[in-house]
């Protein structure tokens, strides 16, 4: 069975909720799925043993893009995660009222691509409260392309 790892950074729980829906959808699609908070992982060798890595992070800050606090150390050391040649998809929650809507998602996707990750589906940027149907549809697309 193919293995997927979902790592999320979430302060008020929105991106955590999305991670849960993504995990459930992949599980139904036949993936062995592991979900972890960014607070509980270290970057070194993160992707080892996984066929697909999903990175979820909300955006904070205002004038500058700030990643959710727990995700910052992982982002900084992402080059140690072993993402080269690994299938990756990125998601996160934000608010389109801010200048950099879901800027963290763009930053993570860009860095992962620079590190040689194979981004399998366009990122998922959630505006406001997560809509389960939107998340499930995206996760299904990821499953279909991974
Ligand atoms: C002080 C503050 C700054 C924020 N900055 C941004 C931002 O720059 N871009 C964005 O898209 N959303 C921004 N947001 C919205 C959050 O990302 C949004 O509430 C998100 O759902 C939080 O997700 P989480 O519960 O997973 O942490 C900001 C919210 C607050 C309270």
Tab-separated table of C-alpha atoms in Angstrom, residues 9-91:
chain	number	residue	atom	x	y	z
A	9	UNK	CA	0.938	23.847	11.104
A	10	UNK	CA	-2.226	25.333	12.567
A	11	UNK	CA	-2.853	27.889	15.308
A	12	UNK	CA	-6.646	28.065	15.570
A	13	UNK	CA	-7.351	24.599	14.172
A	14	UNK	CA	-8.479	25.375	10.625
A	15	UNK	CA	-5.528	23.830	8.809
A	16	UNK	CA	-5.615	20.939	11.269
A	17	UNK	CA	-9.234	20.307	10.277
A	18	UNK	CA	-8.252	20.387	6.610
A	19	UNK	CA	-5.423	17.922	7.301
A	20	UNK	CA	-7.981	15.566	8.850
A	21	UNK	CA	-10.259	15.716	5.783
A	22	UNK	CA	-7.305	15.215	3.453
A	23	UNK	CA	-6.152	12.221	5.485
A	24	UNK	CA	-9.601	10.629	5.520
A	25	UNK	CA	-9.963	11.094	1.768
A	26	UNK	CA	-6.573	9.563	0.996
A	27	UNK	CA	-7.315	6.704	3.366
A	28	UNK	CA	-10.562	5.981	1.523
A	29	UNK	CA	-8.604	6.098	-1.739
A	30	UNK	CA	-6.392	3.284	-0.450
A	31	UNK	CA	-3.428	5.178	0.990
A	32	UNK	CA	-1.818	4.344	4.300
A	33	UNK	CA	-1.945	7.795	5.853
A	34	UNK	CA	-0.043	9.408	8.726
A	35	UNK	CA	-0.975	12.877	10.044
A	36	UNK	CA	1.429	14.875	12.210
A	37	UNK	CA	1.581	18.367	13.622
A	38	UNK	CA	4.609	20.338	12.482
A	39	UNK	CA	5.297	20.838	16.194
A	40	UNK	CA	6.020	17.120	16.505
A	41	UNK	CA	8.356	16.549	13.563
A	42	UNK	CA	11.869	17.488	12.602
A	43	UNK	CA	12.886	18.078	9.023
A	44	UNK	CA	15.742	15.595	8.893
A	45	UNK	CA	14.662	12.614	6.765
A	46	UNK	CA	10.997	13.571	7.036
A	47	UNK	CA	9.985	12.160	3.645
A	48	UNK	CA	11.843	8.855	4.044
A	49	UNK	CA	9.558	5.888	3.426
A	50	UNK	CA	6.675	7.959	2.044
A	51	UNK	CA	5.376	8.024	-1.541
A	52	UNK	CA	3.538	11.285	-1.060
A	53	UNK	CA	4.058	14.188	1.352
A	54	UNK	CA	1.385	16.806	1.963
A	55	UNK	CA	2.409	20.007	3.698
A	56	UNK	CA	-0.254	22.231	5.256
A	57	UNK	CA	0.309	25.640	6.807
A	58	UNK	CA	-1.731	28.734	7.589
A	59	UNK	CA	-0.450	32.256	6.926
A	60	UNK	CA	0.134	34.941	9.554
A	61	UNK	CA	1.694	38.366	9.579
A	62	UNK	CA	0.401	41.233	7.526
A	63	UNK	CA	2.879	43.197	5.482
A	64	UNK	CA	5.287	40.250	5.346
A	65	UNK	CA	4.386	36.618	4.800
A	66	UNK	CA	4.696	34.688	8.041
A	67	UNK	CA	4.275	30.963	8.287
A	68	UNK	CA	2.363	29.485	11.187
A	69	UNK	CA	4.778	29.294	14.137
A	70	UNK	CA	5.110	25.499	14.397
A	71	UNK	CA	5.931	25.257	10.702
A	72	UNK	CA	8.795	27.753	10.720
A	73	UNK	CA	11.589	25.365	11.861
A	74	UNK	CA	10.439	22.768	9.327
A	75	UNK	CA	10.409	25.353	6.547
A	76	UNK	CA	13.856	26.620	7.491
A	77	UNK	CA	15.313	23.090	7.374
A	78	UNK	CA	13.202	21.777	4.506
A	79	UNK	CA	16.352	21.005	2.525
A	80	UNK	CA	16.999	18.185	5.033
A	81	UNK	CA	13.602	16.556	4.492
A	82	UNK	CA	14.627	14.480	1.465
A	83	UNK	CA	11.970	15.885	-0.858
A	84	UNK	CA	13.928	15.532	-4.085
A	85	UNK	CA	11.954	13.275	-6.433
A	86	UNK	CA	9.147	12.906	-3.872
A	87	UNK	CA	5.538	13.707	-4.748
A	88	UNK	CA	4.351	16.719	-2.772
A	89	UNK	CA	1.129	18.719	-2.459
A	90	UNK	CA	0.619	21.864	-0.391
A	91	UNK	CA	-2.465	23.280	1.329
